Short mmCIF file of C-alpha atoms and ligand atoms in Angstrom, two decimals:
data_model
loop_
_atom_site.label_atom_id
_atom_site.label_comp_id
_atom_site.label_asym_id
_atom_site.label_seq_id
_atom_site.Cartn_x
_atom_site.Cartn_y
_atom_site.Cartn_z
CA MET H 1 45.59 -50.79 9.31
CA GLY H 2 41.83 -48.78 8.92
CA GLU H 3 42.14 -47.79 5.04
CA THR H 4 42.86 -51.61 3.60
CA GLU H 5 39.85 -54.61 3.92
CA GLN H 6 41.36 -57.80 5.91
CA MET H 7 42.27 -60.93 3.42
CA THR H 8 40.27 -64.13 4.15
CA GLY H 9 41.31 -67.48 2.66
CA ILE H 10 43.50 -68.39 -0.31
CA VAL H 11 44.38 -65.64 -2.68
CA THR H 12 42.28 -65.41 -5.91
CA THR H 13 43.78 -64.21 -9.22
CA ALA H 14 41.16 -61.72 -9.33
CA SER H 15 42.38 -59.90 -6.01
CA ILE H 16 45.78 -60.41 -7.43
CA ALA H 17 45.33 -58.66 -10.54
CA GLY H 18 43.24 -56.08 -9.02
CA GLY H 19 39.57 -57.70 -11.07
CA THR H 20 38.77 -55.74 -14.02
CA GLU H 21 41.27 -52.58 -14.11
CA LYS H 22 43.72 -52.14 -16.41
CA THR H 23 46.09 -54.66 -16.21
CA PRO H 24 49.68 -54.12 -16.88
CA GLN H 25 51.78 -56.61 -18.55
CA ASN H 26 53.79 -57.60 -15.35
CA GLN H 27 50.58 -57.56 -13.19
CA GLN H 28 49.04 -60.20 -15.45
CA ASN H 29 52.01 -62.35 -14.89
CA PHE H 30 51.18 -61.95 -11.19
CA GLY H 31 48.17 -63.02 -11.42
CA LYS H 32 49.03 -66.03 -13.58
CA LEU H 33 51.78 -66.81 -11.06
CA ILE H 34 49.97 -66.81 -8.11
CA GLU H 35 46.60 -68.89 -10.01
CA ASN H 36 49.36 -71.97 -11.36
CA ASP H 37 51.39 -72.11 -8.08
CA LEU H 38 48.41 -71.10 -4.92
CA LYS H 39 45.41 -72.42 -6.49
CA ASP H 40 45.28 -75.74 -4.12
CA GLY H 41 47.21 -74.03 -1.69
CA ARG H 42 50.64 -75.62 -2.67
CA ASN H 43 53.70 -74.62 -1.15
CA LEU H 44 54.82 -72.72 -4.99
CA LEU H 45 58.37 -73.56 -6.01
CA LEU H 46 59.14 -72.54 -9.47
CA LYS H 47 62.19 -75.19 -9.56
CA SER H 48 62.16 -74.74 -13.65
CA LYS H 49 62.16 -70.78 -13.56
CA ILE H 50 66.22 -71.49 -12.37
CA PRO H 51 68.17 -73.01 -14.50
CA LYS H 52 70.44 -75.28 -12.65
CA GLU H 53 73.73 -74.53 -13.10
CA SER H 54 76.26 -75.80 -15.06
CA ASN H 55 79.62 -76.16 -13.14
CA ASP H 56 81.55 -73.78 -15.85
CA ASP H 57 81.41 -70.60 -13.66
CA LYS H 58 84.47 -71.27 -11.62
CA THR H 59 85.07 -67.89 -11.15
CA SER H 60 84.11 -68.00 -7.94
CA GLU H 61 85.33 -69.47 -4.57
CA ARG H 62 82.49 -69.17 -2.88
CA VAL H 63 81.34 -72.81 -0.92
CA SER H 64 77.79 -74.24 -2.34
CA ARG H 65 75.48 -74.10 0.42
CA ASP H 66 73.49 -77.42 0.97
CA ILE H 67 70.09 -76.17 1.07
CA LYS H 68 67.98 -78.75 2.91
CA CYS H 69 70.88 -78.58 5.85
CA GLN H 70 70.03 -74.86 6.53
CA GLN H 71 66.75 -75.82 8.21
CA SER H 72 67.94 -78.56 10.01
CA SER H 73 69.33 -78.35 13.68
CA GLN H 74 71.38 -81.37 12.89
CA CYS H 75 73.33 -79.45 10.20
CA THR H 76 77.00 -79.73 10.98
CA ASN H 77 76.99 -76.18 9.74
CA PHE H 78 75.37 -74.98 12.81
CA VAL H 79 75.16 -75.94 16.90
CA THR H 80 72.54 -76.51 18.97
CA LYS H 81 73.94 -78.05 22.13
CA THR H 82 76.05 -77.18 24.73
CA PRO H 83 78.66 -79.60 24.38
CA GLN H 84 79.04 -79.46 20.93
CA LEU H 85 80.32 -75.72 21.90
CA GLU H 86 83.43 -77.29 23.66
CA LYS H 87 85.00 -77.91 20.48
CA TYR H 88 85.75 -74.10 19.97
CA PHE H 89 86.33 -72.54 23.56
CA LYS H 90 86.53 -73.62 27.24
CA LEU H 91 83.37 -73.54 29.45
CA SER H 92 83.02 -73.99 33.12
CA ASP H 93 80.72 -76.75 34.09
CA GLN H 94 78.79 -74.12 35.98
CA ILE H 95 78.52 -72.24 32.67
CA LYS H 96 77.50 -74.88 30.84
CA LYS H 97 74.31 -75.76 33.16
CA GLU H 98 73.41 -72.08 33.03
CA ILE H 99 73.74 -72.13 28.85
CA ASP H 100 71.18 -75.28 29.25
CA GLN H 101 69.11 -73.52 31.20
CA VAL H 102 68.66 -70.34 28.84
CA ILE H 103 68.20 -72.55 25.71
CA VAL H 104 64.86 -73.99 27.06
CA LYS H 105 63.39 -70.72 26.61
CA TYR H 106 65.46 -69.19 23.75
CA PRO H 107 66.98 -71.24 21.42
CA MET H 108 70.80 -71.78 20.62
CA LYS H 109 71.48 -71.95 16.70
CA GLN H 110 74.93 -70.81 16.12
CA SER H 111 76.77 -71.20 12.61
CA THR H 112 80.30 -72.19 12.76
CA HIS H 113 81.58 -69.11 11.06
CA ILE H 114 80.50 -67.27 14.25
CA LEU H 115 81.94 -69.89 16.86
CA ASN H 116 84.96 -69.85 15.24
CA LEU H 117 85.49 -65.95 15.62
CA ILE H 118 84.69 -66.39 19.28
CA LYS H 119 87.81 -66.51 21.63
CA ASN H 120 86.16 -65.81 24.72
CA ILE H 121 82.99 -66.24 25.38
CA ASP H 122 83.30 -62.69 26.94
CA GLY H 123 84.13 -61.09 24.04
CA PRO H 124 82.40 -58.76 21.69
CA ILE H 125 81.14 -61.77 19.63
CA GLY H 126 80.70 -64.49 22.42
CA LYS H 127 78.27 -61.59 23.98
CA GLN H 128 76.24 -61.21 21.03
CA PHE H 129 75.92 -65.12 20.14
CA ILE H 130 76.71 -67.00 23.64
CA PRO H 131 73.60 -67.50 25.68
CA SER H 132 73.69 -65.72 29.06
CA ILE H 133 72.06 -66.32 32.51
CA LYS H 134 71.41 -62.86 32.01
CA GLU H 135 68.52 -63.54 30.16
CA LEU H 136 66.53 -65.21 32.63
CA THR H 137 67.06 -62.21 35.18
CA GLU H 138 63.24 -61.06 36.02
CA ASP H 139 63.01 -57.52 34.48
CA SER H 140 59.78 -55.35 34.52
CA GLU H 141 60.48 -52.86 31.79
CA SER H 142 60.64 -55.30 29.24
CA MET H 143 58.35 -56.67 26.91
CA LEU H 144 57.75 -59.83 24.71
CA ASP H 145 57.01 -57.67 21.61
CA SER H 146 58.00 -54.37 22.63
CA LEU H 147 57.30 -53.01 18.78
CA ASN H 148 53.94 -54.36 19.03
CA GLU H 149 54.30 -56.25 15.40
CA GLU H 150 51.73 -58.83 16.49
CA GLY H 151 49.15 -55.80 16.98
CA GLN H 152 49.71 -54.14 13.92
CA LYS H 153 49.46 -56.94 11.35
CA PRO H 154 46.61 -56.19 9.16
CA ILE H 155 45.79 -60.13 8.38
CA PRO H 156 45.54 -62.30 11.05
CA ASP H 157 48.16 -64.50 11.19
CA VAL H 158 49.89 -63.10 8.29
CA PRO H 159 53.38 -62.01 9.52
CA LEU H 160 52.98 -58.50 7.74
CA VAL H 161 53.30 -55.64 9.81
CA HIS H 162 51.41 -52.43 7.77
CA ARG H 163 52.81 -49.34 10.24
CA TYR H 164 54.28 -46.45 8.08
CA GLU H 165 51.15 -45.90 5.22
CA ASN H 166 54.26 -46.38 2.24
CA LYS H 167 56.29 -49.12 3.48
CA VAL H 168 55.72 -52.64 4.98
CA LEU H 169 57.35 -55.31 6.49
CA LEU H 170 57.07 -58.80 4.98
CA PHE H 171 58.49 -61.91 7.44
CA VAL H 172 59.23 -64.67 5.32
CA SER H 173 61.60 -66.88 7.56
CA ASN H 174 61.45 -67.60 11.21
CA VAL H 175 65.44 -69.39 11.28
CA CYS H 176 68.40 -67.47 11.51
CA ALA H 177 72.17 -68.70 11.02
CA ALA H 178 72.79 -67.48 14.05
CA ASN H 179 70.77 -66.57 17.36
CA CYS H 180 72.01 -62.86 18.25
CA ARG H 181 71.18 -62.70 21.70
CA ALA H 182 69.62 -59.28 21.70
CA CYS H 183 67.11 -59.89 19.10
CA THR H 184 63.87 -58.00 19.34
CA ARG H 185 61.91 -60.94 18.00
CA LYS H 186 63.82 -63.64 20.59
CA ARG H 187 60.23 -64.33 21.00
CA ALA H 188 59.90 -66.18 17.71
CA ILE H 189 63.12 -66.92 15.86
CA ASP H 190 63.75 -70.34 15.23
CA LYS H 191 61.24 -71.40 18.03
CA ILE H 192 57.79 -71.56 15.49
CA GLU H 193 57.60 -73.29 12.41
CA LYS H 194 58.60 -72.47 8.96
CA ILE H 195 56.29 -69.63 7.32
CA LYS H 196 54.44 -71.62 4.26
CA MET H 197 54.87 -69.82 0.98
CA GLU H 198 51.02 -69.92 0.64
CA THR H 199 50.92 -67.48 3.93
CA ILE H 200 53.98 -65.07 2.43
CA MET H 201 51.78 -64.69 -1.05
CA LYS H 202 48.81 -63.50 1.47
CA GLY H 203 50.66 -60.97 2.62
CA VAL H 204 52.29 -60.45 -1.08
CA SER H 205 48.52 -60.35 -2.16
CA TYR H 206 47.38 -57.38 0.11
CA ILE H 207 50.80 -55.25 -0.80
CA ASN H 208 49.33 -55.97 -4.36
CA LYS H 209 45.76 -54.60 -3.39
CA THR H 210 47.47 -52.11 -1.11
CA LYS H 211 48.28 -49.06 -4.00
CA SER H 212 50.19 -46.89 -0.84
CA ILE H 213 52.79 -49.28 -0.44
CA ASN H 214 55.99 -48.32 -2.64
CA ASP H 215 58.44 -50.10 -0.40
CA VAL H 216 58.55 -53.81 1.12
CA VAL H 217 61.12 -54.65 3.63
CA VAL H 218 61.72 -58.51 3.31
CA SER H 219 63.22 -59.53 6.42
CA GLY H 220 62.30 -62.54 9.28
CA GLY H 221 64.37 -64.80 10.51
CA ASP H 222 66.71 -64.26 7.73
CA PRO H 223 65.18 -64.61 4.49
CA PHE H 224 68.58 -65.58 3.22
CA MET H 225 68.27 -68.88 5.05
CA LEU H 226 65.44 -70.37 2.76
CA ASP H 227 66.22 -72.23 -0.42
CA VAL H 228 67.07 -69.94 -3.23
CA ASP H 229 63.74 -70.91 -5.20
CA GLU H 230 61.73 -69.16 -2.33
CA ILE H 231 63.71 -66.24 -2.71
CA ASP H 232 63.17 -66.20 -6.27
CA PHE H 233 59.91 -66.67 -5.99
CA ILE H 234 59.03 -64.25 -3.75
CA LEU H 235 61.09 -61.49 -5.17
CA LYS H 236 59.76 -62.39 -8.28
CA THR H 237 56.64 -61.70 -7.55
CA LEU H 238 57.05 -57.92 -5.63
CA ILE H 239 59.02 -56.69 -8.06
CA SER H 240 55.78 -57.47 -10.65
CA ILE H 241 53.63 -55.20 -8.46
CA ASN H 242 53.14 -52.02 -9.91
CA HIS H 243 53.21 -49.73 -7.08
CA VAL H 244 56.27 -50.99 -5.51
CA GLU H 245 59.71 -49.38 -6.39
CA THR H 246 61.47 -50.53 -3.71
CA ILE H 247 62.15 -53.90 -2.06
CA ARG H 248 64.82 -54.44 0.75
CA ILE H 249 65.81 -57.81 2.32
CA GLY H 250 67.39 -57.60 6.07
CA THR H 251 69.74 -60.73 6.20
CA ARG H 252 72.58 -61.19 8.54
CA THR H 253 74.09 -63.54 7.00
CA PRO H 254 76.88 -61.94 5.68
CA SER H 255 78.23 -61.62 9.01
CA THR H 256 77.34 -64.68 10.70
CA TYR H 257 76.73 -67.71 7.36
CA PRO H 258 78.73 -65.96 4.78
CA GLU H 259 78.54 -69.30 2.81
CA ALA H 260 75.06 -68.31 1.67
CA ILE H 261 75.93 -65.34 -0.47
CA ASN H 262 76.73 -68.10 -2.78
CA ASP H 263 76.88 -68.39 -6.73
CA ASP H 264 72.95 -70.02 -6.81
CA LEU H 265 71.98 -66.66 -4.86
CA LEU H 266 74.09 -64.02 -6.76
CA LYS H 267 72.64 -65.57 -10.23
CA VAL H 268 69.00 -64.74 -8.64
CA LEU H 269 69.63 -61.54 -7.16
CA SER H 270 71.73 -60.33 -10.55
CA LYS H 271 68.79 -61.25 -12.31
CA TYR H 272 66.16 -58.67 -10.42
CA VAL H 273 68.78 -55.87 -10.46
CA LYS H 274 68.79 -56.38 -13.80
CA LYS H 275 64.88 -56.14 -14.00
CA THR H 276 64.75 -53.64 -11.10
CA ARG H 277 66.89 -51.40 -13.21
CA GLU H 278 64.72 -51.73 -15.94
CA GLU H 279 61.71 -50.85 -14.58
CA SER H 280 63.41 -47.89 -12.35
CA LYS H 281 62.89 -49.63 -9.04
CA VAL H 282 65.70 -50.73 -6.78
CA LEU H 283 66.44 -53.65 -4.66
CA MET H 284 68.74 -52.89 -1.73
CA ILE H 285 70.06 -55.03 1.11
CA GLY H 286 70.03 -54.41 4.58
CA VAL H 287 72.94 -56.25 6.58
CA HIS H 288 73.87 -56.26 10.05
CA PHE H 289 76.99 -56.24 11.44
CA ASP H 290 77.39 -54.85 15.06
CA HIS H 291 81.32 -54.54 15.80
CA PRO H 292 84.37 -54.82 13.71
CA ALA H 293 85.97 -58.22 14.15
CA GLU H 294 82.36 -59.24 12.30
CA LEU H 295 84.52 -57.96 9.41
CA THR H 296 85.98 -60.86 8.75
CA GLN H 297 87.55 -62.10 4.92
CA GLU H 298 84.31 -64.43 4.33
CA SER H 299 82.12 -61.36 5.50
CA LYS H 300 83.68 -58.60 3.17
CA GLU H 301 83.79 -61.03 0.19
CA ALA H 302 80.17 -61.59 0.48
CA CYS H 303 79.44 -58.16 0.46
CA PHE H 304 81.73 -57.03 -2.31
CA ALA H 305 79.73 -60.23 -4.32
CA LEU H 306 77.00 -58.62 -3.74
CA PHE H 307 77.84 -54.89 -4.30
CA ASP H 308 79.62 -56.71 -7.83
CA VAL H 309 76.16 -57.92 -8.75
CA GLY H 310 74.78 -53.93 -8.31
CA ILE H 311 73.20 -54.83 -5.39
CA GLN H 312 72.90 -51.36 -2.82
CA LEU H 313 73.80 -52.27 0.65
CA TYR H 314 73.03 -50.81 4.06
CA ASN H 315 74.01 -51.97 7.34
CA GLN H 316 71.76 -51.58 10.64
CA SER H 317 73.65 -51.88 14.04
CA ILE H 318 72.53 -52.34 17.66
CA LEU H 319 74.40 -50.40 20.35
CA LEU H 320 75.19 -53.02 22.33
CA LYS H 321 76.38 -52.84 26.18
CA GLY H 322 79.94 -53.82 26.43
CA ILE H 323 80.39 -55.05 22.78
CA ASN H 324 80.04 -52.01 20.58
CA ASP H 325 78.99 -48.68 22.98
CA ASN H 326 82.61 -46.53 22.55
CA PRO H 327 82.79 -44.08 19.10
CA LYS H 328 86.51 -45.98 18.56
CA THR H 329 84.56 -49.73 18.16
CA LEU H 330 81.89 -48.47 16.18
CA ALA H 331 84.11 -45.89 14.28
CA LYS H 332 86.15 -48.72 13.33
CA LEU H 333 83.00 -50.60 12.49
CA CYS H 334 81.33 -47.93 10.31
CA LEU H 335 84.32 -47.16 7.96
CA GLY H 336 85.00 -50.77 7.82
CA LEU H 337 81.42 -50.70 6.48
CA ARG H 338 82.09 -48.27 3.88
CA LYS H 339 85.16 -49.64 2.80
CA ILE H 340 83.15 -52.34 1.56
CA ASN H 341 80.23 -50.37 -0.51
CA VAL H 342 77.94 -50.87 2.98
CA GLN H 343 76.00 -47.43 3.79
CA PRO H 344 75.86 -47.76 7.67
CA GLN H 345 72.03 -46.42 7.92
CA TYR H 346 70.93 -47.32 11.65
CA ILE H 347 72.41 -47.88 14.79
CA TYR H 348 69.38 -48.75 17.23
CA GLN H 349 68.92 -48.28 20.88
CA CYS H 350 68.49 -51.72 21.87
CA ASP H 351 64.52 -52.52 22.35
CA PRO H 352 63.05 -53.29 25.92
CA VAL H 353 62.57 -56.91 24.87
CA GLU H 354 62.31 -59.44 27.46
CA GLY H 355 65.81 -61.34 28.09
CA THR H 356 67.72 -58.16 26.57
CA LYS H 357 68.40 -56.29 29.43
CA HIS H 358 71.99 -57.14 29.66
CA PHE H 359 72.84 -55.10 26.32
CA ARG H 360 70.61 -51.81 26.91
CA THR H 361 73.08 -48.62 26.85
CA LYS H 362 71.55 -45.44 28.39
CA ILE H 363 70.16 -43.35 25.51
CA THR H 364 72.38 -40.60 26.45
CA ASP H 365 75.55 -42.59 26.33
CA GLY H 366 74.26 -43.47 22.53
CA ILE H 367 73.64 -39.34 22.10
CA ASN H 368 77.35 -38.94 23.54
CA ILE H 369 78.75 -41.65 21.61
CA MET H 370 77.16 -40.31 17.99
CA ARG H 371 78.71 -37.09 19.16
CA LYS H 372 82.09 -38.48 19.07
CA LEU H 373 81.36 -40.42 15.91
CA ARG H 374 81.27 -37.37 13.97
CA LYS H 375 85.04 -36.38 15.26
CA LEU H 376 86.06 -39.61 13.74
CA ILE H 377 84.83 -40.79 10.58
CA PRO H 378 83.65 -39.22 7.35
CA GLY H 379 79.86 -38.32 7.42
CA PRO H 380 79.16 -40.81 4.86
CA ALA H 381 80.17 -43.49 7.15
CA ILE H 382 77.96 -42.33 10.15
CA PRO H 383 74.68 -44.35 10.74
CA ILE H 384 71.46 -42.31 12.42
CA TYR H 385 71.09 -43.28 15.99
CA VAL H 386 67.02 -44.33 16.12
CA VAL H 387 64.72 -45.46 19.11
CA ASP H 388 62.03 -47.92 17.86
CA LEU H 389 59.71 -46.22 20.25
CA PRO H 390 57.43 -49.19 22.11
CA GLY H 391 54.12 -50.03 21.15
CA GLY H 392 54.90 -49.33 17.44
CA PHE H 393 55.10 -45.78 17.12
CA LYS H 394 57.53 -46.23 14.69
CA LYS H 395 61.47 -44.91 14.50
CA VAL H 396 63.00 -41.31 16.03
CA PRO H 397 66.55 -40.49 15.11
CA VAL H 398 67.75 -39.60 18.41
CA ASP H 399 70.35 -36.96 17.64
CA LEU H 400 68.09 -34.63 16.22
CA GLY H 401 65.76 -34.14 18.68
CA TYR H 402 69.05 -33.19 20.97
CA TYR H 403 70.22 -31.10 18.85
CA ILE H 404 67.40 -28.50 18.81
CA ASN H 405 66.48 -26.93 22.68
CA THR H 406 62.75 -26.49 22.04
CA HIS H 407 62.93 -25.10 25.69
CA GLU H 408 64.10 -21.80 24.53
CA PRO H 409 62.28 -18.81 23.31
CA SER H 410 60.42 -19.78 20.39
CA ASN H 411 61.38 -17.06 18.31
CA VAL H 412 65.39 -17.82 18.98
CA THR H 413 66.73 -21.20 17.79
CA TYR H 414 69.77 -22.94 19.72
CA PHE H 415 71.71 -25.97 18.74
CA ARG H 416 73.98 -28.05 21.29
CA ASP H 417 77.09 -28.34 19.53
CA ASN H 418 79.80 -31.13 19.58
CA GLU H 419 80.84 -30.39 22.86
CA GLY H 420 77.33 -29.37 24.53
CA ILE H 421 77.71 -25.91 24.11
CA MET H 422 74.27 -24.04 23.19
CA ARG H 423 74.89 -22.02 20.22
CA ARG H 424 72.71 -19.20 18.59
CA TYR H 425 71.20 -20.01 15.30
CA PRO H 426 70.62 -16.44 13.81
CA ILE H 427 66.55 -18.12 11.97
CA PRO H 428 63.90 -18.63 14.44
CA PHE H 429 62.59 -21.63 15.90
CA VAL H 430 59.68 -21.81 13.00
CA ASN H 431 56.63 -23.33 14.47
CA ASP H 432 55.35 -25.50 11.39
CA ASP H 433 52.76 -27.30 12.80
CA LYS H 434 50.27 -25.57 10.92
CA ASP H 435 51.83 -27.39 7.65
CA LYS H 436 50.84 -30.54 9.10
CA LYS H 437 47.74 -32.97 8.43
C1 PLP R 1 61.94 -50.13 10.42
C2 PLP R 1 60.41 -50.09 10.21
C3 PLP R 1 60.63 -50.01 8.13
C4 PLP R 1 61.46 -49.64 7.31
O1 PLP R 1 62.05 -48.36 8.28
P1 PLP R 1 62.95 -47.14 7.34
O2 PLP R 1 63.10 -46.48 8.48
O3 PLP R 1 62.35 -47.13 6.11
O4 PLP R 1 64.25 -48.06 6.62
C5 PLP R 1 58.88 -50.38 7.91
N1 PLP R 1 58.46 -50.87 8.36
C6 PLP R 1 58.07 -51.42 9.70
C7 PLP R 1 57.37 -52.45 10.67
C8 PLP R 1 59.47 -50.92 10.44
O5 PLP R 1 59.67 -51.10 11.58
S1 SF4 R 2 69.74 -62.07 12.61
FE1 SF4 R 2 68.49 -60.19 12.87
S2 SF4 R 2 66.31 -61.49 13.39
FE2 SF4 R 2 67.95 -63.20 13.58
S3 SF4 R 2 68.17 -63.71 15.72
FE3 SF4 R 2 70.15 -61.54 14.77
S4 SF4 R 2 69.15 -60.15 15.07
FE4 SF4 R 2 67.09 -61.34 15.22
#
């Protein structure tokens, strides 16, 4: 990222508030926040800013979570050891041995919510979450970090990826409620230590200095595995940056750990929904459901609860072999998501990441599935099928490219229709290369 200088050392008030520039009220507040809380590199938590709730809000049935418990592998809400799995389903000695072998390399931490959904380890949820010996298969086409996230960090050791001019990806957590076996970041999830708030704030400071950034995707790991005070602080600082117009949080908790969407969290989110509306910004949450069996009552309620405080929700799925790689399953998933106010945004081609080869479909399979999906459900329920190009060359929508036949003479345009037949389009294909930079 040539256009911005690298940050070194601790954030200073001047760099945050923009030096001697005219500083709007919220920028000043942001500077003050940082000054107070980051001065001596302390971990920051603004406990006092969140009114600790009075128990008079009994309207919600949602369970309160034990925050400390979430980060701990000892917590009974999560299973990390093979023998504990036997409480949920039968496992042969051979499989147990294999799981033990796999989790040395790729840890297993699964929420009891997810384990309760698994009837059979070869079913759609079992395959997604139970370690398989296939993860250790030698695989020459895969990479540890296929998206080159490590190579696109503008500040060394700060988990911020600046790949698109106007948007950044800010990792705030290395912890998830359930370790998806097909995860693109399986190199890191639940393996490396907690990201310090001080480190996250260096990323925030970079965003503050880089005026081209108007969209921040807060991801991980799972941001909702953080302490609610930390979530509050991160949102507060991001929203206070003038040029940031959209803030998105990527979380899988609604599907894997719906308990996380509790009243404390909703209260914080609701506060920022109000603030973003006042400032003509938007706070969105990207969830992750891969199979209709994940649309449990608890998960639906979690999504409705987020919707009810005014959050716009979208979903990202991964196309997974033997799990959701057929039009009927995806139709049920996507329509089910629309019914709970979640917009299906993307369906990802499974990235060529080490340990995930057994999940990958062929791209042509994905294209065929998308064609059939278009006939089954309403347009607003249809996601875009994308490939995130290895090396960090961004996401490309696959079906769009497929529909134009570029091999035809350039004065005639053909589209491949849903049945695979070429159809002539009366307007010539215009070469717009000269319009581009
Ligand atoms: C996917 C991604 C984004 C956001 O992309 P959208 O298509 O707008 O959802 C931003 N930064 C990085 C590095 C990404 O991989
Ligand atoms: S929730 Fe997301 S980041 Fe966490 S393991 Fe699953 S895919 Fe990876």
